[in-house]
Amino acid sequence: MSCSRSSALATGRSSGAAPESESEPSESEPSAPSAPSDDDAPLHPDPDVSREIRRLVHAQALELRSQHRRAILSLLFRVLQELLIVLKLADAPPGAKDMSWWAVLAPVWIYCGAQLSIAALMCLASQALSAQLEPPDGATDDSWMSDADRLKAAAASEAGAGGVAACCTCLCVTLVAALVAAKAQDADALPAIVIFAPLLAALGCCWCCTCVLICGFRPLDDEDGDVEAPPPPGV
């Protein structure tokens, strides 16, 4: 009985191991080709356009990383600015209250200077991209542009608009901070309403631009299109 049982177990093991060996692929069989990765897949039938798209994607990734770094630096500057104001008002350490407000607001000057430098670089990048677009003689529209030229034009426009917006914002913040420092250093130097003058001027410009845009709207003429109003229901 024991001999028959041992032979049956051995037979079962050998039969169970056989499918596993059959299921294993042989080394001589060629492996299936792998699917192309996203980096190798073409983004456009035109190689030049695909190359420009990859460059723009890389530039957008760098811009997103730069935005994260600027956010972290902005937070550090805010914490440092609040710390200096608290130290001056609390006179800790002794003699801190004698520090000039122009020195207390030093983080603001450094931050605005850095932002202005970044805005200038963005404007220079926009000009460099625009210089690569040379329209032919007699061109009146953008029909001469290829897909790669349109991508460059869009990137140049975006960089230029971002640089101008950042420059205007930094100039406004710098002017307000300078007025605050002058008022805090000498209470009789200027009225308090002057501190808010840049903000009021910016809001006034935005309000005027909004009014011009609203007044510039006009209804569609008959010659603009043969669009007819739909008939009322039930007719």
PDB file of C-alpha atoms in Angstrom, residues 12-173:
ATOM      1  CA  GLY A  12       0.670  13.383  -9.733  1.00  0.00           C
ATOM      2  CA  ARG A  13       3.630  15.677  -9.164  1.00  0.00           C
ATOM      3  CA  SER A  14       5.143  14.905 -12.514  1.00  0.00           C
ATOM      4  CA  SER A  15       1.795  15.419 -14.276  1.00  0.00           C
ATOM      5  CA  GLY A  16       1.206  18.712 -12.427  1.00  0.00           C
ATOM      6  CA  ALA A  17       4.635  20.070 -13.304  1.00  0.00           C
ATOM      7  CA  ALA A  18       4.220  19.372 -16.986  1.00  0.00           C
ATOM      8  CA  PRO A  19       1.671  22.173 -17.748  1.00  0.00           C
ATOM      9  CA  GLU A  20       3.858  24.708 -15.989  1.00  0.00           C
ATOM     10  CA  SER A  21       6.811  23.846 -18.167  1.00  0.00           C
ATOM     11  CA  GLU A  22       4.605  23.966 -21.268  1.00  0.00           C
ATOM     12  CA  SER A  23       3.233  27.398 -20.313  1.00  0.00           C
ATOM     13  CA  GLU A  24       6.678  28.953 -20.015  1.00  0.00           C
ATOM     14  CA  PRO A  25       7.654  30.752 -23.233  1.00  0.00           C
ATOM     15  CA  SER A  26      10.786  29.594 -24.937  1.00  0.00           C
ATOM     16  CA  GLU A  27      13.687  31.909 -25.315  1.00  0.00           C
ATOM     17  CA  SER A  28      13.798  31.342 -29.048  1.00  0.00           C
ATOM     18  CA  GLU A  29      10.291  32.816 -29.578  1.00  0.00           C
ATOM     19  CA  PRO A  30      10.412  36.525 -30.516  1.00  0.00           C
ATOM     20  CA  SER A  31       8.758  38.868 -28.012  1.00  0.00           C
ATOM     21  CA  ALA A  32       5.874  41.097 -29.083  1.00  0.00           C
ATOM     22  CA  PRO A  33       6.918  44.654 -29.994  1.00  0.00           C
ATOM     23  CA  SER A  34       6.238  47.156 -27.208  1.00  0.00           C
ATOM     24  CA  ALA A  35       3.882  50.057 -27.766  1.00  0.00           C
ATOM     25  CA  PRO A  36       5.581  53.394 -28.416  1.00  0.00           C
ATOM     26  CA  SER A  37       5.822  55.642 -25.387  1.00  0.00           C
ATOM     27  CA  ASP A  38       4.339  59.119 -25.200  1.00  0.00           C
ATOM     28  CA  ASP A  39       7.776  60.640 -25.724  1.00  0.00           C
ATOM     29  CA  ASP A  40       8.314  58.724 -28.967  1.00  0.00           C
ATOM     30  CA  ALA A  41       4.797  59.096 -30.363  1.00  0.00           C
ATOM     31  CA  PRO A  42       4.527  61.905 -32.932  1.00  0.00           C
ATOM     32  CA  LEU A  43       2.336  64.804 -31.877  1.00  0.00           C
ATOM     33  CA  HIS A  44       1.791  66.083 -35.421  1.00  0.00           C
ATOM     34  CA  PRO A  45       2.334  64.722 -38.924  1.00  0.00           C
ATOM     35  CA  ASP A  46       4.798  67.532 -39.617  1.00  0.00           C
ATOM     36  CA  PRO A  47       8.109  66.869 -37.761  1.00  0.00           C
ATOM     37  CA  ASP A  48       8.801  70.588 -37.347  1.00  0.00           C
ATOM     38  CA  VAL A  49       5.409  71.185 -35.752  1.00  0.00           C
ATOM     39  CA  SER A  50       5.855  68.161 -33.505  1.00  0.00           C
ATOM     40  CA  ARG A  51       9.239  69.495 -32.420  1.00  0.00           C
ATOM     41  CA  GLU A  52       7.768  72.918 -31.649  1.00  0.00           C
ATOM     42  CA  ILE A  53       4.940  71.337 -29.652  1.00  0.00           C
ATOM     43  CA  ARG A  54       7.444  69.397 -27.572  1.00  0.00           C
ATOM     44  CA  ARG A  55       9.393  72.580 -26.932  1.00  0.00           C
ATOM     45  CA  LEU A  56       6.245  74.389 -25.851  1.00  0.00           C
ATOM     46  CA  VAL A  57       5.268  71.537 -23.543  1.00  0.00           C
ATOM     47  CA  HIS A  58       8.733  71.613 -22.004  1.00  0.00           C
ATOM     48  CA  ALA A  59       8.507  75.397 -21.622  1.00  0.00           C
ATOM     49  CA  GLN A  60       5.107  75.079 -19.947  1.00  0.00           C
ATOM     50  CA  ALA A  61       6.508  72.526 -17.520  1.00  0.00           C
ATOM     51  CA  LEU A  62       9.368  74.873 -16.672  1.00  0.00           C
ATOM     52  CA  GLU A  63       6.919  77.749 -16.250  1.00  0.00           C
ATOM     53  CA  LEU A  64       4.778  75.691 -13.869  1.00  0.00           C
ATOM     54  CA  ARG A  65       7.847  74.795 -11.839  1.00  0.00           C
ATOM     55  CA  SER A  66       8.877  78.437 -11.808  1.00  0.00           C
ATOM     56  CA  GLN A  67       5.421  79.441 -10.564  1.00  0.00           C
ATOM     57  CA  HIS A  68       5.727  76.996  -7.678  1.00  0.00           C
ATOM     58  CA  ARG A  69       9.123  78.399  -6.771  1.00  0.00           C
ATOM     59  CA  ARG A  70       7.816  81.956  -6.916  1.00  0.00           C
ATOM     60  CA  ALA A  71       4.913  80.999  -4.667  1.00  0.00           C
ATOM     61  CA  ILE A  72       7.305  79.552  -2.092  1.00  0.00           C
ATOM     62  CA  LEU A  73       9.567  82.617  -2.267  1.00  0.00           C
ATOM     63  CA  SER A  74       6.551  84.902  -1.958  1.00  0.00           C
ATOM     64  CA  LEU A  75       5.472  83.072   1.200  1.00  0.00           C
ATOM     65  CA  LEU A  76       8.974  83.367   2.676  1.00  0.00           C
ATOM     66  CA  PHE A  77       9.094  87.092   1.919  1.00  0.00           C
ATOM     67  CA  ARG A  78       5.690  87.604   3.554  1.00  0.00           C
ATOM     68  CA  VAL A  79       6.748  85.788   6.709  1.00  0.00           C
ATOM     69  CA  LEU A  80       9.988  87.789   6.850  1.00  0.00           C
ATOM     70  CA  GLN A  81       8.120  91.056   6.298  1.00  0.00           C
ATOM     71  CA  GLU A  82       5.622  90.330   9.071  1.00  0.00           C
ATOM     72  CA  LEU A  83       8.460  89.341  11.405  1.00  0.00           C
ATOM     73  CA  LEU A  84      10.308  92.628  10.824  1.00  0.00           C
ATOM     74  CA  ILE A  85       7.142  94.669  11.425  1.00  0.00           C
ATOM     75  CA  VAL A  86       6.428  92.810  14.676  1.00  0.00           C
ATOM     76  CA  LEU A  87      10.007  93.277  15.877  1.00  0.00           C
ATOM     77  CA  LYS A  88       9.876  97.017  15.199  1.00  0.00           C
ATOM     78  CA  LEU A  89       6.512  97.532  16.888  1.00  0.00           C
ATOM     79  CA  ALA A  90       7.440  95.365  19.893  1.00  0.00           C
ATOM     80  CA  ASP A  91      10.924  96.904  20.204  1.00  0.00           C
ATOM     81  CA  ALA A  92      12.497  93.455  20.424  1.00  0.00           C
ATOM     82  CA  PRO A  93      15.436  93.429  20.687  1.00  0.00           C
ATOM     83  CA  PRO A  94      15.736  96.827  22.376  1.00  0.00           C
ATOM     84  CA  GLY A  95      16.440  99.550  19.837  1.00  0.00           C
ATOM     85  CA  ALA A  96      14.502  97.882  17.027  1.00  0.00           C
ATOM     86  CA  LYS A  97      11.884 100.637  17.098  1.00  0.00           C
ATOM     87  CA  ASP A  98      14.518 103.108  15.907  1.00  0.00           C
ATOM     88  CA  MET A  99      14.918 101.181  12.649  1.00  0.00           C
ATOM     89  CA  SER A 100      13.729 103.094   9.588  1.00  0.00           C
ATOM     90  CA  TRP A 101      10.533 101.943   7.886  1.00  0.00           C
ATOM     91  CA  TRP A 102      12.397 101.938   4.598  1.00  0.00           C
ATOM     92  CA  ALA A 103      14.655  99.230   6.068  1.00  0.00           C
ATOM     93  CA  VAL A 104      11.708  97.368   7.587  1.00  0.00           C
ATOM     94  CA  LEU A 105      10.127  97.069   4.137  1.00  0.00           C
ATOM     95  CA  ALA A 106      13.327  95.664   2.621  1.00  0.00           C
ATOM     96  CA  PRO A 107      11.656  92.300   1.733  1.00  0.00           C
ATOM     97  CA  VAL A 108       9.131  94.206  -0.371  1.00  0.00           C
ATOM     98  CA  TRP A 109      11.879  95.971  -2.332  1.00  0.00           C
ATOM     99  CA  ILE A 110      13.755  92.707  -2.917  1.00  0.00           C
ATOM    100  CA  TYR A 111      10.628  90.838  -3.994  1.00  0.00           C
ATOM    101  CA  CYS A 112       9.473  93.572  -6.357  1.00  0.00           C
ATOM    102  CA  GLY A 113      12.949  93.834  -7.871  1.00  0.00           C
ATOM    103  CA  ALA A 114      13.037  90.096  -8.515  1.00  0.00           C
ATOM    104  CA  GLN A 115       9.567  90.167 -10.086  1.00  0.00           C
ATOM    105  CA  LEU A 116      10.530  93.077 -12.318  1.00  0.00           C
ATOM    106  CA  SER A 117      13.597  91.156 -13.487  1.00  0.00           C
ATOM    107  CA  ILE A 118      11.437  88.139 -14.341  1.00  0.00           C
ATOM    108  CA  ALA A 119       8.972  90.374 -16.186  1.00  0.00           C
ATOM    109  CA  ALA A 120      11.820  91.892 -18.198  1.00  0.00           C
ATOM    110  CA  LEU A 121      13.079  88.419 -19.137  1.00  0.00           C
ATOM    111  CA  MET A 122       9.588  87.426 -20.274  1.00  0.00           C
ATOM    112  CA  CYS A 123       9.365  90.519 -22.478  1.00  0.00           C
ATOM    113  CA  LEU A 124      12.776  89.752 -23.974  1.00  0.00           C
ATOM    114  CA  ALA A 125      11.702  86.177 -24.671  1.00  0.00           C
ATOM    115  CA  SER A 126       8.575  87.470 -26.384  1.00  0.00           C
ATOM    116  CA  GLN A 127      10.643  89.777 -28.586  1.00  0.00           C
ATOM    117  CA  ALA A 128      13.043  86.949 -29.437  1.00  0.00           C
ATOM    118  CA  LEU A 129      10.176  84.712 -30.543  1.00  0.00           C
ATOM    119  CA  SER A 130       8.555  87.510 -32.521  1.00  0.00           C
ATOM    120  CA  ALA A 131      11.841  88.213 -34.309  1.00  0.00           C
ATOM    121  CA  GLN A 132      11.790  84.659 -35.698  1.00  0.00           C
ATOM    122  CA  LEU A 133       8.513  85.395 -37.480  1.00  0.00           C
ATOM    123  CA  GLU A 134       9.298  87.263 -40.680  1.00  0.00           C
ATOM    124  CA  PRO A 135       6.202  87.865 -42.825  1.00  0.00           C
ATOM    125  CA  PRO A 136       6.743  87.968 -46.584  1.00  0.00           C
ATOM    126  CA  ASP A 137       6.431  91.188 -48.516  1.00  0.00           C
ATOM    127  CA  GLY A 138       2.854  92.210 -49.118  1.00  0.00           C
ATOM    128  CA  ALA A 139       1.366  89.962 -46.436  1.00  0.00           C
ATOM    129  CA  THR A 140      -1.801  91.479 -44.957  1.00  0.00           C
ATOM    130  CA  ASP A 141      -2.925  88.609 -42.715  1.00  0.00           C
ATOM    131  CA  ASP A 142      -1.544  85.509 -41.034  1.00  0.00           C
ATOM    132  CA  SER A 143      -2.355  83.131 -43.878  1.00  0.00           C
ATOM    133  CA  TRP A 144       1.352  82.809 -44.634  1.00  0.00           C
ATOM    134  CA  MET A 145       2.032  81.268 -41.207  1.00  0.00           C
ATOM    135  CA  SER A 146       2.663  77.584 -40.844  1.00  0.00           C
ATOM    136  CA  ASP A 147       1.521  75.607 -37.813  1.00  0.00           C
ATOM    137  CA  ALA A 148       4.938  76.031 -36.199  1.00  0.00           C
ATOM    138  CA  ASP A 149       4.800  79.811 -36.785  1.00  0.00           C
ATOM    139  CA  ARG A 150       1.369  79.987 -35.180  1.00  0.00           C
ATOM    140  CA  LEU A 151       2.664  78.173 -32.113  1.00  0.00           C
ATOM    141  CA  LYS A 152       5.565  80.603 -31.858  1.00  0.00           C
ATOM    142  CA  ALA A 153       3.228  83.576 -32.254  1.00  0.00           C
ATOM    143  CA  ALA A 154       0.951  82.264 -29.508  1.00  0.00           C
ATOM    144  CA  ALA A 155       3.910  81.682 -27.178  1.00  0.00           C
ATOM    145  CA  ALA A 156       5.291  85.166 -27.910  1.00  0.00           C
ATOM    146  CA  SER A 157       1.920  86.776 -27.234  1.00  0.00           C
ATOM    147  CA  GLU A 158       1.475  84.871 -23.984  1.00  0.00           C
ATOM    148  CA  ALA A 159       4.970  85.713 -22.747  1.00  0.00           C
ATOM    149  CA  GLY A 160       4.595  89.374 -23.652  1.00  0.00           C
ATOM    150  CA  ALA A 161       1.202  89.700 -21.952  1.00  0.00           C
ATOM    151  CA  GLY A 162       2.495  87.963 -18.825  1.00  0.00           C
ATOM    152  CA  GLY A 163       5.567  90.188 -18.678  1.00  0.00           C
ATOM    153  CA  VAL A 164       3.573  93.411 -19.073  1.00  0.00           C
ATOM    154  CA  ALA A 165       1.016  92.313 -16.440  1.00  0.00           C
ATOM    155  CA  ALA A 166       3.748  91.360 -13.958  1.00  0.00           C
ATOM    156  CA  CYS A 167       5.579  94.641 -14.581  1.00  0.00           C
ATOM    157  CA  CYS A 168       2.456  96.750 -13.983  1.00  0.00           C
ATOM    158  CA  THR A 169       1.589  94.809 -10.824  1.00  0.00           C
ATOM    159  CA  CYS A 170       5.093  95.171  -9.374  1.00  0.00           C
ATOM    160  CA  LEU A 171       5.220  98.876 -10.136  1.00  0.00           C
ATOM    161  CA  CYS A 172       1.874  99.424  -8.405  1.00  0.00           C
ATOM    162  CA  VAL A 173       2.938  97.416  -5.340  1.00  0.00           C
TER     163      VAL A 173
END
